[in-house]
Coordinates of C-alpha atoms and ligand atoms in Angstrom, one line a residue:
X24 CA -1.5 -68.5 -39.2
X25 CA 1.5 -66.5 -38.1
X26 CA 0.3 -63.6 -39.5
X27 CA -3.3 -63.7 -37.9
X28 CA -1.2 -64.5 -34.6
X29 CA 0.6 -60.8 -35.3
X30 CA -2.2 -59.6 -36.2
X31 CA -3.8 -60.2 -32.8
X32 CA -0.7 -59.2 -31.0
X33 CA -0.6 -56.4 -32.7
X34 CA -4.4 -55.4 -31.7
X35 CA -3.5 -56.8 -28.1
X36 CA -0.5 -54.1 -28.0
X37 CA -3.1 -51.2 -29.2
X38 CA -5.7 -52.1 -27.2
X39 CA -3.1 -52.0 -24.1
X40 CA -1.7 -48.8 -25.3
X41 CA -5.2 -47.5 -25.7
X42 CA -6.4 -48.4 -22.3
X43 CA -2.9 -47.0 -21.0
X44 CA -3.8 -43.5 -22.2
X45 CA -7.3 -43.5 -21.2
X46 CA -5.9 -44.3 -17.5
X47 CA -3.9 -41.5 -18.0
X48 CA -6.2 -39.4 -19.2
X49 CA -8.6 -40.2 -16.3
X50 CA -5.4 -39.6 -13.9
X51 CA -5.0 -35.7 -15.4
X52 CA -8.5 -35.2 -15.6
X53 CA -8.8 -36.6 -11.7
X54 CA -5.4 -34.6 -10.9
X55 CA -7.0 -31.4 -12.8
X56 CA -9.9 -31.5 -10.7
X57 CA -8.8 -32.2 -7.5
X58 CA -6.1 -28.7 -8.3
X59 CA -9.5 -27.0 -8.7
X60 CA -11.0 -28.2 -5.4
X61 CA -7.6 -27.2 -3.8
X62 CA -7.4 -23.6 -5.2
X63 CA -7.2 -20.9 -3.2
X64 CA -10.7 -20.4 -1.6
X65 CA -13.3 -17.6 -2.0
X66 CA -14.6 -15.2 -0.4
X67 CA -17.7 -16.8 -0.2
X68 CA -16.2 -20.3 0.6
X69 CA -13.6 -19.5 3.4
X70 CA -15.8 -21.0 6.2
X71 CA -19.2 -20.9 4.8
X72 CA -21.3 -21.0 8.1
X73 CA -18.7 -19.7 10.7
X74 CA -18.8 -16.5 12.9
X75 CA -18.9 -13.6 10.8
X76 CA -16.0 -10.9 10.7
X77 CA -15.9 -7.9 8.8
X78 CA -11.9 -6.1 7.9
X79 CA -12.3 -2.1 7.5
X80 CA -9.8 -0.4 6.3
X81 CA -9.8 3.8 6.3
X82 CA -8.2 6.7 4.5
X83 CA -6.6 5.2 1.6
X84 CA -6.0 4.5 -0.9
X85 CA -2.4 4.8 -0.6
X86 CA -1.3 2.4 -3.8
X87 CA 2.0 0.7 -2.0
X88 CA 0.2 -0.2 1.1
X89 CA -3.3 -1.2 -0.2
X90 CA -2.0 -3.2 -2.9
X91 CA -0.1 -5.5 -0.4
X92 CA -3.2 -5.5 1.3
X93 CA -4.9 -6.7 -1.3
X94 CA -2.0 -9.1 -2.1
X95 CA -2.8 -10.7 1.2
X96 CA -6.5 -11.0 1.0
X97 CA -6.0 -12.5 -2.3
X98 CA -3.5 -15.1 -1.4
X99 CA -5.9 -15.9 1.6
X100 CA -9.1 -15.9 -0.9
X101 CA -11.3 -13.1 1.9
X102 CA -12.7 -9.9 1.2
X103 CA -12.5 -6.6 3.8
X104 CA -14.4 -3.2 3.5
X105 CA -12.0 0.0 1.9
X106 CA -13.4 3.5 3.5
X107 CA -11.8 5.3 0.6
X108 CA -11.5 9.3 1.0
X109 CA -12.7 10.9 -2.0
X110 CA -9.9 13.2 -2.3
X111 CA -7.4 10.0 -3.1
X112 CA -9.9 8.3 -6.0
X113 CA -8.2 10.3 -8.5
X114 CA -5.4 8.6 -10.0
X115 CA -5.9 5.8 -8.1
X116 CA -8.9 4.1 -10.2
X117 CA -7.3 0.7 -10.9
X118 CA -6.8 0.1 -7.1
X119 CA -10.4 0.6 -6.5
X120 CA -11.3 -1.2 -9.4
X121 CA -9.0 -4.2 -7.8
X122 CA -10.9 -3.9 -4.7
X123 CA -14.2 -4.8 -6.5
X124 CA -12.6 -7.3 -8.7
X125 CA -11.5 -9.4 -5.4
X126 CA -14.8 -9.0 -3.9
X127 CA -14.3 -6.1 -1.8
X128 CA -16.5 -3.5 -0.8
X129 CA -15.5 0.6 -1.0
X130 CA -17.5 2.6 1.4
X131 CA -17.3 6.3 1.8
X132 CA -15.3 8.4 4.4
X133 CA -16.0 11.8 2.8
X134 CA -13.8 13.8 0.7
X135 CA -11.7 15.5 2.9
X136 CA -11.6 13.5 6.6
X137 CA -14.1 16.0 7.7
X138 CA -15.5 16.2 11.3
X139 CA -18.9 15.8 9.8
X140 CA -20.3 17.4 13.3
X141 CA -18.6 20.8 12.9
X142 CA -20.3 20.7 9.3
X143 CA -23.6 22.9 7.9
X144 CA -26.3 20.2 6.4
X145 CA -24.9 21.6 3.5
X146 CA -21.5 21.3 3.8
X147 CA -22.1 17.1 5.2
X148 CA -23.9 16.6 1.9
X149 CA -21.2 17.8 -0.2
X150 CA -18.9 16.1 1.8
X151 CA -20.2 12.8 0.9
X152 CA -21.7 13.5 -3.0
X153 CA -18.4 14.5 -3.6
X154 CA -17.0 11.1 -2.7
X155 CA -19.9 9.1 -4.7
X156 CA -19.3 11.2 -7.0
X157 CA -15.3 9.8 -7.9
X158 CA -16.9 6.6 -7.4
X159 CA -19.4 6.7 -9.9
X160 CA -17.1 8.3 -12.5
X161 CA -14.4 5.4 -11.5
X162 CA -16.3 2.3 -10.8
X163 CA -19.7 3.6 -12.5
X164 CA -21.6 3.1 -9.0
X165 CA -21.5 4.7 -5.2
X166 CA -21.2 3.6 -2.0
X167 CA -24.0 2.0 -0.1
X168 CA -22.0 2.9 3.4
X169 CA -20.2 5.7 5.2
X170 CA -17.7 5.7 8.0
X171 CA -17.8 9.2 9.4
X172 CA -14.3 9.9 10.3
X173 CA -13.2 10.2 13.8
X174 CA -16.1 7.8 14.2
X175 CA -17.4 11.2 15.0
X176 CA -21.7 11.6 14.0
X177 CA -24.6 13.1 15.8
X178 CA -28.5 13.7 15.0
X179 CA -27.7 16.3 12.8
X180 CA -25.5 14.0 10.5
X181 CA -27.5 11.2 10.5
X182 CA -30.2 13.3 9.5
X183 CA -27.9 14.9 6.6
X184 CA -26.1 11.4 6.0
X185 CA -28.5 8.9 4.7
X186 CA -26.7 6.0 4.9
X187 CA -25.7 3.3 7.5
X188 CA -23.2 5.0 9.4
X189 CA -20.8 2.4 10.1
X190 CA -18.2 2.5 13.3
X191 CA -16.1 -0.1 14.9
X192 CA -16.1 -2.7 18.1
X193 CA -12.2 -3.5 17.5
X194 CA -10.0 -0.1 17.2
X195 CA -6.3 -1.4 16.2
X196 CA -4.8 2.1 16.1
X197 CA -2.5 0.7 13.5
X198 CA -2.7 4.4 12.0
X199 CA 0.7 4.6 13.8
X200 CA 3.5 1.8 12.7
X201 CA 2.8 -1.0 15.2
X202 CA 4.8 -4.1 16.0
X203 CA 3.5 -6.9 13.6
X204 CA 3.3 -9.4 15.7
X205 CA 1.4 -6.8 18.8
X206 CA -1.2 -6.0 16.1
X207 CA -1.7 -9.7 14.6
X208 CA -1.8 -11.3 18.3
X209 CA -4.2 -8.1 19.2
X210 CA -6.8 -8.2 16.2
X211 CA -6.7 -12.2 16.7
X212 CA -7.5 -12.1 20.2
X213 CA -10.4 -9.7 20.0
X214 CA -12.1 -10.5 17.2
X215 CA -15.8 -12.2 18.0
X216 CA -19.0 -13.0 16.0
X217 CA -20.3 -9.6 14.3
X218 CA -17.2 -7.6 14.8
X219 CA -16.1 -4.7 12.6
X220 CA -12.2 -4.4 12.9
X221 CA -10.8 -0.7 12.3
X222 CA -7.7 -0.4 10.3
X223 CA -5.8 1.7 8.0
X224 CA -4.2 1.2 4.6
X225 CA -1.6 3.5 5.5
X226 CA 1.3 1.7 7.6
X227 CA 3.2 -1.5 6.1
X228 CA 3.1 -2.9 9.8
X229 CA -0.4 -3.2 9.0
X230 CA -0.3 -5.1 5.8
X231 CA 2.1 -7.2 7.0
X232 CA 0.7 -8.1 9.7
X233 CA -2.4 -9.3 7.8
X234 CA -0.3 -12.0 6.4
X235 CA -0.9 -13.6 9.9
X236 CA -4.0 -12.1 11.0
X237 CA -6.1 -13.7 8.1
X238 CA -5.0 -17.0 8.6
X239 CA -5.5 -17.1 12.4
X240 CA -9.1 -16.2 12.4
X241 CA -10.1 -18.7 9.2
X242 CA -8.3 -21.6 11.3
X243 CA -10.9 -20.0 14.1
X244 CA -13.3 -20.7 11.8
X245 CA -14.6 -16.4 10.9
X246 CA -16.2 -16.0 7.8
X247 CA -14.8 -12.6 6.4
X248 CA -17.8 -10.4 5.0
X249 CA -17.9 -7.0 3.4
X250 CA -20.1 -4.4 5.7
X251 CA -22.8 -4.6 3.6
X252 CA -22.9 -8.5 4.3
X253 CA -22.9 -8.1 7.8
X254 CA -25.7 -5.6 7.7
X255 CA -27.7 -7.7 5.5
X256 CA -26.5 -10.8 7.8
X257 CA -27.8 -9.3 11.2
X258 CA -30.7 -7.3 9.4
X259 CA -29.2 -3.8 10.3
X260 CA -29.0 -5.3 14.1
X261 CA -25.0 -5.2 13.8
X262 CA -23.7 -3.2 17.0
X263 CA -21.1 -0.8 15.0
X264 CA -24.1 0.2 12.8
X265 CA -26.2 3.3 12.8
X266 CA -29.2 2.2 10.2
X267 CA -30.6 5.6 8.6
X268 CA -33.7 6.6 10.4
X269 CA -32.8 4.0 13.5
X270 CA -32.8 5.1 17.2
Ligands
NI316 NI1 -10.3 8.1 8.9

């Protein structure tokens, strides 16, 4: 009789120590997937119906700056458009190819920063093959876009250029070092639905500065987009955007 009774204890204590573990299993499993839901957001999940808002950034890369760049839209879980010059692919592959991995988008700015206006057809089309062509060789594509430097384009380059041309309606002139907290209050208070902000990977004022910018327009509620999102998003209609063939 006292044996069954240890017997039963006994199967009492493992059936506690059973259920025990299974509530703690359930507790890691619920703790494991709650972490998940509380990750870092993506790209695609920072604000999924907001205002949309694309980041540009030109004439890079330049490895110190652009990483932290891309540091910052990491941490922050957005993407932003890189206008790379072809000129600095070289060397520089495993930025661009961090660029892509985080969701980004390269477009092209020519080779050399060329004033595409003061260029021969010829001369224009080299000007941007060249480019695709460092892109193809280090990310095995090239670019769907081009920002024409100096914002500078005419009939004759669009005509040469097929591609959307893409400008700007927010200049930051951050090419220069800036005051971090000028640029961050400047970019934050201009941004609106469909803009294309213009900055530079050049200047750590800039990078820094994105620290703050990025999380000031997702509590705005912007979605962040690559170029090629917001054309696709406003079906070419976007303002900073000269479609190929458009008036
Ligand atoms: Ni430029």
């Amino acid at each position: 009789m006292e044996k069954v009774k240890k017997n039963a204890q006994v199967a009492q204590k493992t059936r506690k120590a059973a259920a025990a573990m299974l509530c703690l299993l359930s507790l890691f499993l619920f703790l494991l997937s709650s972490r998940g839901e509380d990750a870092v957001p993506t790209a695609t999940t920072v604000n999924e119906n907001g205002p949309l808002l694309a980041l540009t950034f030109d004439d890079g890369p330049y490895p110190k700056v652009t990483t932290h760049i891309l540091d910052v839209l990491e941490k922050h879980g957005v993407c932003a458009t890189f206008f790379v010059l072809g000129s600095r692919v070289e060397g520089r592959e495993e930025v661009l190819l961090r660029m892509e991995a985080l969701g980004c988008e390269i477009g092209n700015h020519t080779f050399s920063h060329a004033d595409l206006t003061r260029l021969s057809a010829e001369q224009c089309k080299e000007e941007i093959d060249k480019t695709n062509a460092e892109f193809e060789r280090a990310l095995g594509h090239p670019a769907s876009v081009v920002r024409p430097p100096y914002g500078f384009y005419n009939a004759a380059v669009r005509k040469n250029v097929p591609y959307p041309l893409v400008l700007w309606t927010v200049d930051t002139n951050d090419w220069r070092p800036r005051n971090v907290a000028e640029l961050a209050d400047a970019v934050v208070r201009e941004a609106e639905d469909g803009c294309v902000i213009l900055m530079h990977d050049q200047q750590s004022s800039t990078a820094e500065a994105m620290d703050a910018i990025i999380p000031a327009l997702v509590a705005k509620g912007f979605r962040f987009v690559t170029v090629s999102e917001l054309i696709a998003a406003t079906d070419g209609a976007c303002k900073a955007v000269k479609m190929p063939g458009g008036g």
